[in-house]
Amino acid sequence: MNTARNSAADGPSVAVVGATGAVGREMLAVLEQRAFKHREVRAFASVRSAGQKLAYRGGELVVEALTDQWPPSGGGAIDCALLSAGSGISKAMGPKMAASGTVVIDNSSAFRMTAGVPLTIPEVNPLSVAGLVRKSGGGGGAIIANPNCSTIILLMAVTPLHRAFGVERLVVSTYQAASGAGWQGMEALERETRAVLGGEAASATVFPEPYAFNLFSHNSSVDVATGRNVEEQKMIDETRKIWSELGVGLGGELGGSGVRLSATCVRVPVMRAHCESVNVTLSRETTLAEVRAVLARAAGVRMMDDRAGNSFPTPLKASGGDDVLVGRLRVDPGQLPTGVGAGVDLERVSTRGFDLFVAGDQLRKGAAQNAVQIAEMIFGGS
Ligand SMILES: NC(=O)c1ccc[n+]([C@@H]2O[C@H](COP(=O)([O-])OP(=O)(O)OC[C@H]3O[C@@H](n4cnc5c(N)ncnc54)[C@H](OP(=O)(O)O)[C@@H]3O)[C@@H](O)[C@H]2O)c1
């Protein structure tokens, strides 16, 4: 048997496409862990992986080669496809899948900026998929895009501030893990680190720069006119699209299409989970105490801000977890009025500038978990 079936015979049939990859494997782990009722799972990858076995819910899934036939042979219709096999496969297969009645939740960048395709983070813009909810099966296919992982992690932390105070400007620096580039990225980090520890000179094997004991500007291509790399541009464009759809209570400038964002994206020698240093300028003044209170009650956010213990978010603390960790919360001294200095209660002073440090597991909340949460919203969680 090449599918896993739940004891409950209802719920959607699910295909995980790219199941042998870094995101696909996490997709299966998230499907096992969450209460998303589904009647079967089928795992697809390239022909190279056909026949490979993947553990799932005490049994195993036999990987099937994805062909251009959809629905695939060997079973019935597929209600939901979780796609993480790269943008080429998404572009080739996504529309065909949707036309056959499958709800496609796509992790690639193929459709993120396509007009009419929801770009969804369930805690941020759940209304973007409101029209797609399946109340009793059927309802036709659709494509929904998962945002870029760095965008998801950023917006989980700053959207609660945007809702409460308005965000006028964001300056973000990322510290991105090897697994953000899939299994090849992870293998490169491990292989190159072992080589250097074994006495060899550092050399680049997958990325343009050596990875062991190094860091480098994100490996996506750079636009020579703007100087921005593709990852940085995605953060700008996707934030604008997502915030422009927030709607209720956030009209005009706060609707988001005009948000000013500057990003510097960097790959660091960390296996898993991205971190981001964020400087935020709010639309109106508030206090650090109020910012802290807003973040403390934000869904999917966990405060980790122990100044006395010098204990803050790290990739290891974020790895394997569902929450985006937020800490190093502080007033931006560069935005305090001149003359405000020593002796001022920085917890109570009114200002528009704050700094924070964020860590999130980009394979989970930045990809698989976010996709399964979207599926839960559409098909019902349990
Ligand atoms: N890694 C992240 O943190 C992350 C986060 C958000 C979004 N994403 C996006 O998710 C997608 C997958 O990323 P990843 O990191 O999981 O990459 P990966 O580790 O390289 O895995 C790629 C997967 O795609 C499959 N695949 C490749 N060519 C195929 C084909 N012709 N037909 C069917 N399956 C094929 C591979 O199967 P084989 O094993 O058979 O080659 C593998 O399962 C990318 O679009 C990426 O941008 C990744």
GROMACS .gro file of C-alpha atoms and ligand atoms in nm:
model
  430
    1MET     CA    1   0.000   0.000   0.000
    2ASN     CA    2   0.143   0.336  -0.091
    3THR     CA    3  -0.091   0.562   0.096
    4ALA     CA    4  -0.151   0.621   0.465
    5ARG     CA    5  -0.512   0.610   0.572
    6ASN     CA    6  -0.658   0.745   0.893
    7SER     CA    7  -0.902   0.544   1.097
    8ALA     CA    8  -1.154   0.817   1.020
    9ALA     CA    9  -1.267   0.770   0.661
   10ASP     CA   10  -1.350   1.134   0.603
   11GLY     CA   11  -1.150   1.448   0.543
   12PRO     CA   12  -0.966   1.539   0.225
   13SER     CA   13  -0.722   1.319   0.037
   14VAL     CA   14  -0.383   1.492   0.042
   15ALA     CA   15  -0.082   1.477  -0.190
   16VAL     CA   16   0.258   1.592  -0.066
   17VAL     CA   17   0.457   1.681  -0.376
   18GLY     CA   18   0.833   1.710  -0.314
   19ALA     CA   19   0.793   1.471  -0.021
   20THR     CA   20   1.161   1.370  -0.013
   21GLY     CA   21   1.284   1.729   0.017
   22ALA     CA   22   1.357   1.942   0.322
   23VAL     CA   23   1.010   2.102   0.321
   24GLY     CA   24   0.827   1.787   0.206
   25ARG     CA   25   0.964   1.576   0.490
   26GLU     CA   26   0.862   1.846   0.734
   27MET     CA   27   0.520   1.853   0.569
   28LEU     CA   28   0.472   1.486   0.657
   29ALA     CA   29   0.594   1.549   1.013
   30VAL     CA   30   0.350   1.840   1.054
   31LEU     CA   31   0.063   1.634   0.908
   32GLU     CA   32   0.141   1.363   1.164
   33GLN     CA   33   0.155   1.606   1.453
   34ARG     CA   34  -0.142   1.834   1.389
   35ALA     CA   35  -0.508   1.750   1.419
   36PHE     CA   36  -0.576   1.796   1.049
   37LYS     CA   37  -0.819   1.520   0.960
   38HIS     CA   38  -0.739   1.367   0.622
   39ARG     CA   39  -0.843   1.036   0.478
   40GLU     CA   40  -0.521   0.957   0.292
   41VAL     CA   41  -0.179   1.092   0.208
   42ARG     CA   42   0.016   1.018  -0.108
   43ALA     CA   43   0.382   1.117  -0.142
   44PHE     CA   44   0.526   1.235  -0.474
   45ALA     CA   45   0.877   1.331  -0.583
   46SER     CA   46   1.088   1.298  -0.895
   47VAL     CA   47   1.139   0.969  -1.072
   48ARG     CA   48   1.476   0.948  -0.891
   49SER     CA   49   1.295   0.883  -0.564
   50ALA     CA   50   1.018   0.655  -0.687
   51GLY     CA   51   0.984   0.355  -0.459
   52GLN     CA   52   1.162   0.521  -0.166
   53LYS     CA   53   0.983   0.462   0.166
   54LEU     CA   54   0.899   0.741   0.407
   55ALA     CA   55   0.777   0.672   0.761
   56TYR     CA   56   0.430   0.804   0.831
   57ARG     CA   57   0.203   0.745   1.130
   58GLY     CA   58   0.356   0.413   1.224
   59GLY     CA   59   0.344   0.287   0.867
   60GLU     CA   60   0.519   0.393   0.553
   61LEU     CA   61   0.448   0.581   0.236
   62VAL     CA   62   0.601   0.462  -0.089
   63VAL     CA   63   0.711   0.763  -0.293
   64GLU     CA   64   0.545   0.788  -0.634
   65ALA     CA   65   0.703   0.958  -0.935
   66LEU     CA   66   0.516   1.275  -1.027
   67THR     CA   67   0.409   1.268  -1.391
   68ASP     CA   68   0.211   1.524  -1.586
   69GLN     CA   69  -0.104   1.320  -1.531
   70TRP     CA   70  -0.338   1.472  -1.272
   71PRO     CA   71  -0.523   1.330  -1.087
   72PRO     CA   72  -0.244   1.072  -1.072
   73SER     CA   73  -0.320   0.711  -1.151
   74GLY     CA   74  -0.358   0.458  -0.873
   75GLY     CA   75  -0.625   0.635  -0.670
   76GLY     CA   76  -0.916   0.873  -0.676
   77ALA     CA   77  -0.932   1.250  -0.690
   78ILE     CA   78  -0.688   1.450  -0.478
   79ASP     CA   79  -0.859   1.721  -0.271
   80CYS     CA   80  -0.549   1.902  -0.151
   81ALA     CA   81  -0.193   1.915  -0.289
   82LEU     CA   82   0.087   2.055  -0.075
   83LEU     CA   83   0.351   2.154  -0.328
   84SER     CA   84   0.721   2.192  -0.247
   85ALA     CA   85   0.907   2.070  -0.554
   86GLY     CA   86   1.033   2.405  -0.685
   87SER     CA   87   0.870   2.675  -0.890
   88GLY     CA   88   0.915   2.491  -1.223
   89ILE     CA   89   0.697   2.202  -1.107
   90SER     CA   90   0.449   2.444  -0.951
   91LYS     CA   91   0.413   2.640  -1.274
   92ALA     CA   92   0.381   2.323  -1.482
   93MET     CA   93   0.142   2.135  -1.255
   94GLY     CA   94  -0.033   2.388  -1.029
   95PRO     CA   95  -0.290   2.516  -1.281
   96LYS     CA   96  -0.359   2.162  -1.406
   97MET     CA   97  -0.413   2.040  -1.050
   98ALA     CA   98  -0.644   2.331  -0.968
   99ALA     CA   99  -0.841   2.275  -1.290
  100SER     CA  100  -0.904   1.915  -1.182
  101GLY     CA  101  -1.060   2.036  -0.853
  102THR     CA  102  -0.752   2.012  -0.628
  103VAL     CA  103  -0.682   2.289  -0.377
  104VAL     CA  104  -0.312   2.359  -0.431
  105ILE     CA  105  -0.109   2.512  -0.149
  106ASP     CA  106   0.220   2.610  -0.308
  107ASN     CA  107   0.546   2.672  -0.125
  108SER     CA  108   0.735   2.806  -0.425
  109SER     CA  109   0.746   3.164  -0.549
  110ALA     CA  110   0.560   3.070  -0.872
  111PHE     CA  111   0.224   3.232  -0.792
  112ARG     CA  112   0.291   3.453  -0.490
  113MET     CA  113   0.258   3.781  -0.676
  114THR     CA  114  -0.011   3.661  -0.919
  115ALA     CA  115  -0.322   3.877  -0.891
  116GLY     CA  116  -0.609   3.679  -0.743
  117VAL     CA  117  -0.386   3.416  -0.580
  118PRO     CA  118  -0.413   3.446  -0.201
  119LEU     CA  119  -0.076   3.491  -0.027
  120THR     CA  120  -0.165   3.365   0.314
  121ILE     CA  121  -0.034   3.357   0.669
  122PRO     CA  122  -0.326   3.228   0.879
  123GLU     CA  123  -0.251   3.449   1.183
  124VAL     CA  124  -0.202   3.756   0.962
  125ASN     CA  125  -0.450   3.758   0.673
  126PRO     CA  126  -0.692   3.466   0.721
  127LEU     CA  127  -0.959   3.649   0.523
  128SER     CA  128  -0.752   3.598   0.209
  129VAL     CA  129  -0.883   3.240   0.188
  130ALA     CA  130  -1.229   3.297   0.337
  131GLY     CA  131  -1.397   3.239   0.002
  132LEU     CA  132  -1.227   2.902  -0.039
  133VAL     CA  133  -1.354   2.727   0.273
  134ARG     CA  134  -1.500   2.383   0.190
  135LYS     CA  135  -1.802   2.329   0.411
  136SER     CA  136  -1.906   1.989   0.281
  137GLY     CA  137  -1.659   1.872   0.018
  138GLY     CA  138  -1.648   1.980  -0.344
  139GLY     CA  139  -1.616   2.344  -0.434
  140GLY     CA  140  -1.357   2.332  -0.709
  141GLY     CA  141  -0.985   2.378  -0.718
  142ALA     CA  142  -0.773   2.680  -0.637
  143ILE     CA  143  -0.414   2.789  -0.592
  144ILE     CA  144  -0.301   2.947  -0.266
  145ALA     CA  145   0.057   3.064  -0.217
  146ASN     CA  146   0.264   3.028   0.096
  147PRO     CA  147   0.475   3.341   0.138
  148ASN     CA  148   0.856   3.335   0.141
  149CYS     CA  149   0.990   3.196   0.469
  150SER     CA  150   1.167   3.517   0.574
  151THR     CA  151   0.851   3.715   0.500
  152ILE     CA  152   0.636   3.483   0.713
  153ILE     CA  153   0.874   3.502   1.011
  154LEU     CA  154   0.896   3.883   0.985
  155LEU     CA  155   0.522   3.939   0.949
  156MET     CA  156   0.436   3.706   1.239
  157ALA     CA  157   0.634   3.943   1.462
  158VAL     CA  158   0.546   4.283   1.318
  159THR     CA  159   0.183   4.246   1.205
  160PRO     CA  160   0.055   4.264   1.564
  161LEU     CA  161   0.240   4.597   1.592
  162HIS     CA  162   0.099   4.708   1.257
  163ARG     CA  163  -0.253   4.633   1.376
  164ALA     CA  164  -0.203   4.812   1.709
  165PHE     CA  165   0.002   5.116   1.611
  166GLY     CA  166   0.060   5.110   1.234
  167VAL     CA  167   0.403   5.034   1.090
  168GLU     CA  168   0.553   5.304   0.875
  169ARG     CA  169   0.899   5.159   0.803
  170LEU     CA  170   1.092   4.837   0.858
  171VAL     CA  171   1.467   4.782   0.834
  172VAL     CA  172   1.542   4.410   0.844
  173SER     CA  173   1.863   4.205   0.840
  174THR     CA  174   1.825   3.829   0.807
  175TYR     CA  175   2.046   3.546   0.930
  176GLN     CA  176   1.928   3.257   0.712
  177ALA     CA  177   1.992   2.888   0.767
  178ALA     CA  178   2.132   2.631   0.524
  179SER     CA  179   1.807   2.433   0.513
  180GLY     CA  180   1.640   2.734   0.352
  181ALA     CA  181   1.818   2.612   0.039
  182GLY     CA  182   1.688   2.257   0.079
  183TRP     CA  183   1.875   1.934   0.138
  184GLN     CA  184   2.163   2.042  -0.087
  185GLY     CA  185   2.223   2.343   0.135
  186MET     CA  186   2.228   2.129   0.448
  187GLU     CA  187   2.466   1.877   0.290
  188ALA     CA  188   2.697   2.159   0.178
  189LEU     CA  189   2.719   2.306   0.528
  190GLU     CA  190   2.792   1.968   0.685
  191ARG     CA  191   3.038   1.853   0.419
  192GLU     CA  192   3.232   2.180   0.406
  193THR     CA  193   3.247   2.207   0.786
  194ARG     CA  194   3.385   1.854   0.816
  195ALA     CA  195   3.642   1.932   0.546
  196VAL     CA  196   3.766   2.246   0.722
  197LEU     CA  197   3.777   2.069   1.059
  198GLY     CA  198   3.979   1.797   0.884
  199GLY     CA  199   4.240   2.052   0.788
  200GLU     CA  200   4.132   2.135   0.433
  201ALA     CA  201   4.109   2.492   0.303
  202ALA     CA  202   3.756   2.637   0.293
  203SER     CA  203   3.603   2.595  -0.050
  204ALA     CA  204   3.263   2.659  -0.206
  205THR     CA  205   3.074   2.347  -0.321
  206VAL     CA  206   2.708   2.450  -0.363
  207PHE     CA  207   2.684   2.820  -0.278
  208PRO     CA  208   2.895   3.088  -0.447
  209GLU     CA  209   3.106   3.126  -0.131
  210PRO     CA  210   3.254   2.877   0.115
  211TYR     CA  211   2.991   2.807   0.383
  212ALA     CA  212   3.188   2.665   0.675
  213PHE     CA  213   3.291   2.932   0.929
  214ASN     CA  214   3.166   3.199   0.691
  215LEU     CA  215   2.855   3.398   0.600
  216PHE     CA  216   2.760   3.563   0.276
  217SER     CA  217   2.501   3.776   0.102
  218HIS     CA  218   2.196   3.561   0.011
  219ASN     CA  219   2.269   3.334  -0.284
  220SER     CA  220   1.967   3.448  -0.490
  221SER     CA  221   2.060   3.662  -0.789
  222VAL     CA  222   2.122   4.035  -0.754
  223ASP     CA  223   1.944   4.296  -0.964
  224VAL     CA  224   2.229   4.509  -1.094
  225ALA     CA  225   2.005   4.815  -1.122
  226THR     CA  226   1.871   4.813  -0.763
  227GLY     CA  227   2.147   4.616  -0.590
  228ARG     CA  228   1.878   4.409  -0.418
  229ASN     CA  229   1.885   4.030  -0.434
  230VAL     CA  230   1.571   3.828  -0.510
  231GLU     CA  231   1.517   3.731  -0.145
  232GLU     CA  232   1.522   4.097  -0.039
  233GLN     CA  233   1.282   4.195  -0.317
  234LYS     CA  234   1.045   3.912  -0.219
  235MET     CA  235   1.028   4.044   0.137
  236ILE     CA  236   0.936   4.392   0.008
  237ASP     CA  237   0.680   4.280  -0.252
  238GLU     CA  238   0.515   4.010  -0.043
  239THR     CA  239   0.484   4.230   0.266
  240ARG     CA  240   0.306   4.492   0.057
  241LYS     CA  241   0.070   4.235  -0.094
  242ILE     CA  242  -0.015   4.071   0.238
  243TRP     CA  243  -0.062   4.394   0.429
  244SER     CA  244  -0.265   4.550   0.151
  245GLU     CA  245  -0.520   4.275   0.213
  246LEU     CA  246  -0.543   4.315   0.589
  247GLY     CA  247  -0.853   4.524   0.549
  248VAL     CA  248  -1.058   4.601   0.856
  249GLY     CA  249  -0.940   4.904   1.043
  250LEU     CA  250  -0.622   4.945   0.842
  251GLY     CA  251  -0.716   5.174   0.560
  252GLY     CA  252  -0.499   5.411   0.360
  253GLU     CA  253  -0.130   5.407   0.450
  254LEU     CA  254  -0.190   5.136   0.709
  255GLY     CA  255  -0.348   4.918   0.445
  256GLY     CA  256   0.012   4.830   0.377
  257SER     CA  257   0.067   4.886   0.007
  258GLY     CA  258   0.281   5.184   0.099
  259VAL     CA  259   0.486   5.025   0.376
  260ARG     CA  260   0.855   5.110   0.346
  261LEU     CA  261   1.081   4.811   0.393
  262SER     CA  262   1.454   4.772   0.347
  263ALA     CA  263   1.603   4.424   0.379
  264THR     CA  264   1.954   4.279   0.382
  265CYS     CA  265   1.944   3.900   0.347
  266VAL     CA  266   2.241   3.695   0.457
  267ARG     CA  267   2.307   3.320   0.470
  268VAL     CA  268   2.474   3.210   0.796
  269PRO     CA  269   2.630   2.870   0.883
  270VAL     CA  270   2.331   2.748   1.081
  271MET     CA  271   2.152   2.428   0.985
  272ARG     CA  272   1.793   2.527   1.058
  273ALA     CA  273   1.575   2.829   1.153
  274HIS     CA  274   1.611   3.185   1.031
  275CYS     CA  275   1.675   3.487   1.253
  276GLU     CA  276   1.597   3.848   1.173
  277SER     CA  277   1.705   4.175   1.329
  278VAL     CA  278   1.420   4.423   1.286
  279ASN     CA  279   1.412   4.798   1.334
  280VAL     CA  280   1.057   4.927   1.320
  281THR     CA  281   0.923   5.280   1.292
  282LEU     CA  282   0.560   5.297   1.401
  283SER     CA  283   0.304   5.541   1.266
  284ARG     CA  284   0.227   5.672   1.613
  285GLU     CA  285   0.417   5.696   1.936
  286THR     CA  286   0.378   5.433   2.202
  287THR     CA  287   0.578   5.283   2.487
  288LEU     CA  288   0.795   4.975   2.508
  289ALA     CA  289   0.557   4.843   2.772
  290GLU     CA  290   0.268   4.863   2.524
  291VAL     CA  291   0.471   4.702   2.246
  292ARG     CA  292   0.567   4.421   2.482
  293ALA     CA  293   0.203   4.372   2.585
  294VAL     CA  294   0.086   4.351   2.221
  295LEU     CA  295   0.352   4.094   2.131
  296ALA     CA  296   0.287   3.890   2.445
  297ARG     CA  297  -0.070   3.822   2.333
  298ALA     CA  298   0.000   3.772   1.961
  299ALA     CA  299  -0.099   3.432   1.821
  300GLY     CA  300   0.197   3.218   1.714
  301VAL     CA  301   0.450   3.449   1.883
  302ARG     CA  302   0.647   3.357   2.196
  303MET     CA  303   0.835   3.624   2.385
  304MET     CA  304   1.188   3.526   2.486
  305ASP     CA  305   1.331   3.844   2.630
  306ASP     CA  306   1.538   3.781   2.942
  307ARG     CA  307   1.769   4.080   2.967
  308ALA     CA  308   1.912   3.988   3.308
  309GLY     CA  309   1.995   3.638   3.189
  310ASN     CA  310   2.110   3.756   2.844
  311SER     CA  311   1.879   3.491   2.700
  312PHE     CA  312   1.706   3.563   2.372
  313PRO     CA  313   1.582   3.383   2.056
  314THR     CA  314   1.831   3.159   1.876
  315PRO     CA  315   1.800   2.922   1.579
  316LEU     CA  316   1.838   2.621   1.808
  317LYS     CA  317   1.563   2.744   2.038
  318ALA     CA  318   1.333   2.800   1.739
  319SER     CA  319   1.413   2.471   1.562
  320GLY     CA  320   1.133   2.218   1.564
  321GLY     CA  321   0.891   2.460   1.732
  322ASP     CA  322   0.572   2.613   1.601
  323ASP     CA  323   0.611   2.964   1.741
  324VAL     CA  324   0.810   3.258   1.614
  325LEU     CA  325   1.035   3.371   1.900
  326VAL     CA  326   1.069   3.743   1.970
  327GLY     CA  327   1.320   3.911   2.200
  328ARG     CA  328   1.587   4.184   2.235
  329LEU     CA  329   1.293   4.420   2.251
  330ARG     CA  330   1.421   4.772   2.308
  331VAL     CA  331   1.371   5.136   2.228
  332ASP     CA  332   1.564   5.256   1.922
  333PRO     CA  333   1.783   5.529   2.075
  334GLY     CA  334   1.822   5.686   1.732
  335GLN     CA  335   1.455   5.782   1.734
  336LEU     CA  336   1.437   5.936   2.081
  337PRO     CA  337   1.395   6.312   2.088
  338THR     CA  338   1.720   6.500   2.146
  339GLY     CA  339   1.780   6.550   2.514
  340VAL     CA  340   1.613   6.227   2.626
  341GLY     CA  341   1.891   6.041   2.798
  342ALA     CA  342   2.009   5.890   3.120
  343GLY     CA  343   1.752   5.859   3.394
  344VAL     CA  344   1.460   5.824   3.155
  345ASP     CA  345   1.233   5.523   3.207
  346LEU     CA  346   1.276   5.358   2.865
  347GLU     CA  347   0.986   5.127   2.940
  348ARG     CA  348   0.747   5.428   2.959
  349VAL     CA  349   0.895   5.686   2.723
  350SER     CA  350   0.679   5.754   2.414
  351THR     CA  351   0.853   5.694   2.082
  352ARG     CA  352   0.800   5.548   1.736
  353GLY     CA  353   1.123   5.349   1.703
  354PHE     CA  354   1.186   5.000   1.840
  355ASP     CA  355   1.431   4.715   1.780
  356LEU     CA  356   1.363   4.344   1.808
  357PHE     CA  357   1.523   4.011   1.722
  358VAL     CA  358   1.317   3.727   1.581
  359ALA     CA  359   1.382   3.356   1.524
  360GLY     CA  360   1.154   3.109   1.345
  361ASP     CA  361   1.183   2.760   1.205
  362GLN     CA  362   1.159   2.830   0.834
  363LEU     CA  363   1.088   2.466   0.749
  364ARG     CA  364   0.788   2.472   0.985
  365LYS     CA  365   0.620   2.813   1.022
  366GLY     CA  366   0.813   2.939   0.718
  367ALA     CA  367   0.685   2.655   0.500
  368ALA     CA  368   0.521   2.324   0.604
  369GLN     CA  369   0.331   2.434   0.914
  370ASN     CA  370   0.196   2.745   0.744
  371ALA     CA  371   0.078   2.532   0.448
  372VAL     CA  372  -0.098   2.279   0.671
  373GLN     CA  373  -0.258   2.562   0.871
  374ILE     CA  374  -0.399   2.695   0.543
  375ALA     CA  375  -0.532   2.346   0.461
  376GLU     CA  376  -0.693   2.334   0.806
  377MET     CA  377  -0.866   2.666   0.742
  378ILE     CA  378  -1.005   2.541   0.411
  379PHE     CA  379  -1.098   2.183   0.498
  380GLY     CA  380  -1.146   2.213   0.875
  381GLY     CA  381  -0.887   2.125   1.136
  382SER     CA  382  -1.038   1.820   1.296
  383LIG     N1  383   1.373   2.500   0.241
  383LIG     C1  384   1.298   2.598   0.291
  383LIG     O1  385   1.317   2.645   0.404
  383LIG     C2  386   1.183   2.652   0.210
  383LIG     C3  387   1.097   2.743   0.274
  383LIG     C4  388   0.990   2.794   0.200
  383LIG     C5  389   0.972   2.753   0.069
  383LIG     N2  390   1.057   2.664   0.011
  383LIG     C6  391   1.032   2.623  -0.126
  383LIG     O2  392   0.988   2.488  -0.125
  383LIG     C7  393   1.032   2.421  -0.244
  383LIG     C8  394   1.113   2.297  -0.206
  383LIG     O3  395   1.222   2.337  -0.127
  383LIG     P1  396   1.311   2.234  -0.046
  383LIG     O4  397   1.397   2.319   0.038
  383LIG     O5  398   1.228   2.129   0.019
  383LIG     O6  399   1.399   2.168  -0.164
  383LIG     P2  400   1.472   2.027  -0.169
  383LIG     O7  401   1.515   1.983  -0.033
  383LIG     O8  402   1.575   2.041  -0.273
  383LIG     O9  403   1.358   1.927  -0.220
  383LIG     C9  404   1.305   1.935  -0.349
  383LIG    C10  405   1.194   1.834  -0.365
  383LIG    O10  406   1.137   1.851  -0.495
  383LIG    C11  407   1.137   1.724  -0.561
  383LIG     N3  408   1.152   1.738  -0.704
  383LIG    C12  409   1.253   1.792  -0.774
  383LIG     N4  410   1.232   1.782  -0.907
  383LIG    C13  411   1.113   1.717  -0.922
  383LIG    C14  412   1.037   1.675  -1.034
  383LIG     N5  413   1.079   1.696  -1.158
  383LIG     N6  414   0.920   1.612  -1.010
  383LIG    C15  415   0.877   1.590  -0.884
  383LIG     N7  416   0.944   1.626  -0.774
  383LIG    C16  417   1.062   1.690  -0.793
  383LIG    C17  418   1.257   1.652  -0.503
  383LIG    O11  419   1.245   1.514  -0.528
  383LIG     P3  420   1.375   1.420  -0.543
  383LIG    O12  421   1.421   1.392  -0.403
  383LIG    O13  422   1.320   1.300  -0.612
  383LIG    O14  423   1.475   1.496  -0.624
  383LIG    C18  424   1.241   1.688  -0.356
  383LIG    O15  425   1.141   1.610  -0.297
  383LIG    C19  426   1.112   2.526  -0.323
  383LIG    O16  427   1.026   2.587  -0.416
  383LIG    C20  428   1.153   2.625  -0.217
  383LIG    O17  429   1.176   2.753  -0.268
  383LIG    C21  430   1.162   2.611   0.079
   0.00000   0.00000   0.00000
